[in-house]
Coordinates of N, CA and C and ligand atoms in Angstrom, one line a residue:
X14 N 4.4 3.9 22.9 CA 3.9 2.8 22.1 C 4.3 3.0 20.6
X15 N 4.1 4.2 20.1 CA 4.5 4.4 18.7 C 5.8 5.2 18.6
X16 N 6.5 4.9 17.6 CA 7.8 5.6 17.3 C 7.5 7.0 16.9
X17 N 8.5 7.8 17.0 CA 8.3 9.2 16.5 C 8.0 9.3 15.1
X18 N 8.6 8.4 14.3 CA 8.3 8.4 12.9 C 6.9 8.1 12.6
X19 N 6.3 7.1 13.3 CA 4.9 6.7 13.1 C 4.0 7.9 13.4
X20 N 4.3 8.6 14.6 CA 3.5 9.7 15.0 C 3.6 10.9 13.9
X21 N 4.9 11.0 13.4 CA 5.1 12.1 12.4 C 4.3 11.8 11.1
X22 N 4.3 10.6 10.6 CA 3.6 10.2 9.4 C 2.1 10.2 9.6
X23 N 1.7 9.9 10.9 CA 0.3 9.9 11.2 C -0.2 11.4 11.2
X24 N 0.6 12.2 11.9 CA 0.1 13.6 12.0 C 0.3 14.5 10.8
X25 N 1.4 14.1 10.0 CA 1.7 14.9 8.8 C 1.8 13.9 7.6
X26 N 0.8 13.2 7.2 CA 0.9 12.2 6.2 C 1.3 12.8 4.9
X27 N 2.3 12.1 4.2 CA 2.8 12.6 2.9 C 1.9 12.0 1.8
X28 N 1.8 12.7 0.7 CA 1.2 12.2 -0.5 C -0.3 11.7 -0.3
X29 N -1.1 12.5 0.5 CA -2.5 12.2 0.6 C -3.2 12.7 -0.6
X30 N -4.1 12.0 -1.2 CA -4.9 12.5 -2.3 C -5.1 11.4 -3.3
X31 N -5.5 11.9 -4.5 CA -5.8 11.0 -5.6 C -4.9 11.5 -6.8
X32 N -4.7 10.6 -7.8 CA -4.1 10.9 -9.0 C -5.1 10.7 -10.1
X33 N -5.4 11.7 -10.8 CA -6.3 11.6 -12.0 C -5.7 10.8 -13.1
X34 N -6.4 9.9 -13.7 CA -5.9 9.1 -14.8 C -4.6 8.3 -14.3
X35 N -4.7 7.8 -13.1 CA -3.5 7.1 -12.6 C -3.2 5.9 -13.5
X36 N -2.0 5.5 -13.5 CA -1.5 4.3 -14.2 C -2.1 3.0 -13.6
X37 N -2.2 3.1 -12.3 CA -2.7 1.9 -11.5 C -3.4 2.4 -10.2
X38 N -4.5 1.8 -9.9 CA -5.1 2.1 -8.6 C -5.5 0.8 -7.9
X39 N -5.2 0.7 -6.6 CA -5.5 -0.5 -5.9 C -6.2 -0.1 -4.6
X40 N -7.2 -0.9 -4.3 CA -8.0 -0.6 -3.0 C -8.0 -1.9 -2.3
X41 N -7.7 -1.9 -1.0 CA -7.7 -3.1 -0.2 C -8.4 -2.8 1.1
X42 N -8.9 -3.8 1.8 CA -9.5 -3.6 3.0 C -9.3 -4.7 4.0
X43 N -9.4 -4.4 5.2 CA -9.4 -5.5 6.2 C -10.7 -5.6 6.8
X44 N -11.3 -6.8 6.7 CA -12.7 -7.0 7.1 C -12.8 -6.9 8.6
X45 N -11.8 -7.2 9.4 CA -11.9 -7.2 10.8 C -12.0 -5.8 11.4
X46 N -11.1 -4.9 11.0 CA -11.1 -3.6 11.6 C -11.9 -2.7 10.7
X47 N -12.2 -3.1 9.4 CA -13.0 -2.2 8.5 C -12.2 -1.1 7.9
X48 N -10.9 -1.2 8.0 CA -10.1 -0.1 7.4 C -9.9 -0.4 5.9
X49 N -9.8 0.7 5.2 CA -9.7 0.7 3.8 C -8.6 1.6 3.3
X50 N -7.8 1.1 2.3 CA -6.7 1.9 1.8 C -6.7 1.9 0.3
X51 N -6.5 3.0 -0.3 CA -6.5 3.1 -1.7 C -5.2 3.8 -2.2
X52 N -4.5 3.2 -3.1 CA -3.2 3.7 -3.6 C -3.3 4.0 -5.1
X53 N -2.7 5.1 -5.4 CA -2.7 5.6 -6.8 C -1.3 5.6 -7.3
X54 N -1.0 5.1 -8.4 CA 0.4 5.1 -9.0 C 0.4 5.8 -10.3
X55 N 1.4 6.7 -10.5 CA 1.6 7.3 -11.8 C 3.0 6.8 -12.3
X56 N 2.9 6.0 -13.3 CA 4.1 5.2 -13.8 C 4.5 5.7 -15.2
X57 N 5.7 6.1 -15.4 CA 6.1 6.6 -16.7 C 6.4 5.4 -17.7
X58 N 6.8 5.8 -18.9 CA 6.9 4.8 -20.0 C 8.1 3.8 -19.7
X59 N 9.0 4.2 -18.8 CA 10.1 3.3 -18.5 C 9.8 2.4 -17.3
X60 N 8.5 2.5 -16.8 CA 8.2 1.7 -15.7 C 8.7 2.2 -14.3
X61 N 8.9 3.5 -14.3 CA 9.3 4.2 -13.0 C 8.2 4.9 -12.4
X62 N 8.0 4.7 -11.1 CA 6.9 5.3 -10.4 C 7.2 6.8 -10.2
X63 N 6.5 7.6 -11.0 CA 6.7 9.1 -10.9 C 6.1 9.7 -9.7
X64 N 4.9 9.2 -9.4 CA 4.1 9.8 -8.3 C 3.3 8.7 -7.6
X65 N 2.9 8.9 -6.4 CA 2.1 7.9 -5.7 C 1.3 8.7 -4.6
X66 N 0.0 8.4 -4.6 CA -0.8 9.1 -3.6 C -1.7 8.1 -3.0
X67 N -2.2 8.4 -1.8 CA -3.1 7.4 -1.1 C -4.2 8.1 -0.4
X68 N -5.3 7.3 -0.2 CA -6.4 7.7 0.7 C -6.6 6.5 1.6
X69 N -6.6 6.8 2.9 CA -6.8 5.7 3.8 C -7.9 6.1 4.8
X70 N -8.9 5.2 4.9 CA -10.0 5.3 5.9 C -9.7 4.3 6.9
X71 N -8.9 4.7 7.9 CA -8.5 3.7 8.9 C -7.7 4.3 10.0
X72 N -7.1 3.4 10.8 CA -6.4 3.8 12.0 C -5.2 4.6 11.8
X73 N -4.6 5.1 12.8 CA -3.4 5.9 12.7 C -2.2 5.2 12.1
X74 N -2.1 3.9 12.5 CA -1.0 3.2 11.9 C -1.2 2.9 10.4
X75 N -2.4 2.8 10.0 CA -2.7 2.6 8.6 C -2.4 3.8 7.8
X76 N -2.7 5.0 8.4 CA -2.3 6.2 7.8 C -0.8 6.4 7.7
X77 N -0.1 6.1 8.8 CA 1.3 6.2 8.8 C 2.0 5.2 7.9
X78 N 1.5 4.0 7.8 CA 2.2 3.0 6.9 C 1.9 3.4 5.5
X79 N 0.7 3.8 5.1 CA 0.5 4.2 3.7 C 1.3 5.4 3.3
X80 N 1.4 6.4 4.2 CA 2.2 7.5 4.0 C 3.7 7.1 3.7
X81 N 4.2 6.3 4.6 CA 5.6 5.8 4.4 C 5.7 5.0 3.1
X82 N 4.7 4.2 2.8 CA 4.8 3.3 1.6 C 4.9 4.2 0.4
X83 N 4.1 5.3 0.3 CA 4.2 6.1 -0.9 C 5.6 6.7 -1.0
X84 N 6.2 7.1 0.1 CA 7.5 7.7 0.1 C 8.5 6.7 -0.5
X85 N 8.3 5.4 0.0 CA 9.3 4.4 -0.4 C 9.2 4.0 -1.9
X86 N 8.0 4.0 -2.4 CA 7.9 3.5 -3.8 C 8.2 4.6 -4.9
X87 N 8.1 5.9 -4.5 CA 8.3 7.0 -5.4 C 9.7 6.9 -6.0
X88 N 9.8 7.0 -7.3 CA 11.2 7.0 -7.9 C 11.7 5.6 -8.2
X89 N 11.0 4.6 -7.7 CA 11.4 3.2 -7.9 C 10.8 2.6 -9.2
X90 N 11.4 1.6 -9.7 CA 10.7 0.9 -10.9 C 9.7 0.0 -10.3
X91 N 8.8 -0.5 -11.1 CA 7.7 -1.4 -10.6 C 8.3 -2.6 -10.0
X92 N 9.4 -3.1 -10.5 CA 10.1 -4.3 -10.0 C 10.6 -4.0 -8.6
X93 N 11.3 -2.8 -8.4 CA 11.8 -2.4 -7.1 C 10.7 -2.2 -6.1
X94 N 9.6 -1.7 -6.6 CA 8.5 -1.4 -5.7 C 7.9 -2.7 -5.0
X95 N 8.2 -3.8 -5.7 CA 7.7 -5.1 -5.1 C 8.5 -5.4 -3.8
X96 N 9.7 -4.8 -3.7 CA 10.5 -5.0 -2.5 C 10.0 -4.2 -1.3
X97 N 9.1 -3.3 -1.6 CA 8.5 -2.5 -0.5 C 7.5 -3.3 0.2
X98 N 7.9 -4.2 1.1 CA 7.1 -5.1 1.8 C 6.6 -4.4 3.1
X99 N 5.7 -5.1 3.7 CA 5.2 -4.5 5.0 C 6.4 -4.4 6.0
X100 N 7.3 -5.4 5.9 CA 8.5 -5.3 6.8 C 9.3 -4.1 6.5
X101 N 9.5 -3.8 5.2 CA 10.3 -2.6 4.8 C 9.6 -1.4 5.3
X102 N 8.3 -1.3 5.2 CA 7.6 -0.1 5.7 C 7.7 0.0 7.2
X103 N 7.6 -1.1 7.9 CA 7.7 -1.1 9.3 C 9.1 -0.6 9.8
X104 N 10.1 -1.2 9.1 CA 11.5 -0.8 9.4 C 11.7 0.7 9.2
X105 N 11.1 1.2 8.1 CA 11.3 2.6 7.8 C 10.6 3.5 8.9
X106 N 9.6 2.9 9.5 CA 8.9 3.6 10.6 C 9.5 3.4 12.0
X107 N 10.6 2.6 12.0 CA 11.1 2.2 13.3 C 10.2 1.3 14.1
X108 N 9.4 0.5 13.4 CA 8.6 -0.5 14.1 C 7.2 -0.1 14.4
X109 N 6.4 -1.2 14.6 CA 5.0 -1.0 15.0 C 4.7 -2.0 16.1
X110 N 3.8 -1.6 16.9 CA 3.4 -2.6 18.0 C 2.8 -3.9 17.3
X111 N 2.9 -5.0 17.9 CA 2.4 -6.3 17.2 C 1.0 -6.2 16.8
X112 N 0.1 -5.6 17.5 CA -1.3 -5.6 17.1 C -1.5 -4.7 15.9
X113 N -0.5 -4.0 15.5 CA -0.7 -3.0 14.4 C 0.1 -3.5 13.1
X114 N 0.6 -4.7 13.2 CA 1.3 -5.2 12.0 C 0.4 -5.4 10.8
X115 N -0.8 -5.7 11.1 CA -1.8 -5.9 9.9 C -2.0 -4.6 9.2
X116 N -1.8 -3.5 9.8 CA -2.0 -2.2 9.2 C -0.9 -2.0 8.1
X117 N 0.3 -2.5 8.4 CA 1.4 -2.4 7.4 C 1.2 -3.4 6.3
X118 N 0.5 -4.5 6.6 CA 0.2 -5.4 5.5 C -0.7 -4.8 4.5
X119 N -1.6 -4.0 5.0 CA -2.6 -3.3 4.2 C -1.8 -2.4 3.2
X120 N -0.8 -1.8 3.7 CA 0.0 -0.9 2.8 C 0.7 -1.7 1.7
X121 N 1.3 -2.8 2.0 CA 1.9 -3.7 1.0 C 0.9 -4.1 0.0
X122 N -0.2 -4.6 0.5 CA -1.3 -5.1 -0.3 C -1.8 -4.0 -1.3
X123 N -1.9 -2.8 -0.8 CA -2.4 -1.7 -1.6 C -1.5 -1.4 -2.7
X124 N -0.2 -1.4 -2.5 CA 0.8 -1.2 -3.5 C 0.7 -2.3 -4.6
X125 N 0.6 -3.6 -4.1 CA 0.5 -4.7 -5.0 C -0.7 -4.6 -5.9
X126 N -1.8 -4.2 -5.2 CA -3.1 -4.1 -6.0 C -3.0 -3.0 -7.0
X127 N -2.3 -1.9 -6.7 CA -2.2 -0.9 -7.7 C -1.2 -1.3 -8.8
X128 N -0.2 -2.0 -8.5 CA 0.7 -2.5 -9.5 C 0.0 -3.5 -10.4
X129 N -0.8 -4.3 -9.8 CA -1.6 -5.4 -10.6 C -2.5 -4.7 -11.6
X130 N -3.2 -3.6 -11.1 CA -4.1 -2.9 -11.9 C -3.3 -2.3 -13.1
X131 N -2.1 -1.7 -12.8 CA -1.3 -1.1 -13.9 C -0.9 -2.2 -14.9
X132 N -0.5 -3.4 -14.4 CA 0.0 -4.4 -15.3 C -1.2 -4.9 -16.2
X133 N -2.4 -5.0 -15.6 CA -3.5 -5.5 -16.3 C -3.9 -4.5 -17.4
X134 N -3.9 -3.2 -17.0 CA -4.2 -2.1 -18.0 C -3.3 -2.1 -19.2
X135 N -2.0 -2.4 -18.9 CA -1.0 -2.3 -19.9 C -0.7 -3.7 -20.6
X136 N -1.4 -4.7 -20.1 CA -1.1 -6.0 -20.7 C 0.3 -6.5 -20.5
X137 N 0.8 -6.2 -19.3 CA 2.2 -6.7 -19.0 C 2.1 -7.6 -17.8
X138 N 3.2 -8.3 -17.6 CA 3.3 -9.2 -16.4 C 4.5 -8.7 -15.6
X139 N 4.2 -8.5 -14.3 CA 5.3 -8.0 -13.4 C 5.8 -9.3 -12.7
X140 N 7.0 -9.6 -13.0 CA 7.6 -10.8 -12.4 C 7.5 -10.8 -10.9
X141 N 6.9 -11.9 -10.3 CA 6.9 -12.0 -8.8 C 5.7 -11.3 -8.2
X142 N 4.8 -10.7 -9.0 CA 3.6 -10.1 -8.5 C 2.5 -11.0 -8.5
X143 N 1.9 -11.2 -7.3 CA 0.7 -12.1 -7.2 C -0.6 -11.3 -7.3
X144 N -1.6 -12.0 -7.8 CA -2.9 -11.3 -7.8 C -3.3 -10.9 -6.4
X145 N -3.6 -9.7 -6.2 CA -3.9 -9.3 -4.8 C -5.1 -9.9 -4.2
X146 N -5.1 -10.1 -2.9 CA -6.3 -10.5 -2.2 C -7.1 -9.2 -2.0
X147 N -8.4 -9.3 -2.0 CA -9.2 -8.1 -1.7 C -9.3 -7.9 -0.3
X148 N -8.9 -8.8 0.5 CA -9.1 -8.7 2.0 C -7.9 -9.3 2.6
X149 N -7.5 -8.8 3.8 CA -6.4 -9.3 4.5 C -6.9 -9.8 5.9
X150 N -6.7 -11.1 6.1 CA -7.2 -11.7 7.3 C -6.1 -12.1 8.3
X151 N -4.9 -11.8 8.0 CA -3.7 -12.3 8.8 C -3.7 -13.8 8.9
X152 N -4.4 -14.5 8.0 CA -4.3 -15.9 8.0 C -5.2 -16.7 8.9
X153 N -6.0 -16.0 9.8 CA -6.8 -16.7 10.7 C -8.1 -17.2 10.0
X154 N -8.5 -16.6 8.9 CA -9.7 -17.0 8.3 C -9.4 -17.6 6.9
X155 N -10.2 -18.5 6.5 CA -9.9 -19.2 5.3 C -10.5 -18.4 4.1
X156 N -11.6 -17.8 4.2 CA -12.3 -17.3 3.1 C -11.7 -15.9 2.6
X157 N -11.8 -15.7 1.4 CA -11.5 -14.4 0.9 C -12.8 -13.8 0.4
X158 N -13.1 -12.6 0.9 CA -14.3 -12.0 0.5 C -14.1 -11.0 -0.6
X159 N -15.0 -11.0 -1.5 CA -14.9 -10.1 -2.6 C -15.7 -8.9 -2.3
X160 N -15.3 -7.7 -2.7 CA -16.2 -6.6 -2.6 C -15.9 -5.6 -3.7
Ligands
FES20 FE1 -6.9 -2.1 10.9 FE2 -5.0 -0.5 11.5 S1 -6.5 -1.3 12.8 S2 -5.5 -1.1 9.5

């Protein structure tokens, strides 16, 4: 059911932890499954992501997608990091079962939330970055819940 890469990133997740005084921190959750993901970014003065760490309280696919997402954004500029979509994360993991696609959305959303936090703290605007939702509902529900 899961690719070898998913199993590898689930069993040996990369970049688990926190970054003290991070440039940006984003926390997102999915109300349905209750999983929560937090992403920390360390961004240098040129807007390059020096380091990225995560903490995920969630399913195996959420752990694997956040692990892969941290690997993908490291070394990228904030603008390039926007290209690390859930699709890019899934592709890098050789796919996910359909019921687990929302887990990869959480990873994309966590990166965006951390970038948003960085932009707000530094008073800058990142072209193409939307204000993150605090919750992901895969579109079946109308309301956005704040927490
Ligand atoms: Fe919800 Fe994976 S089951 S993030």
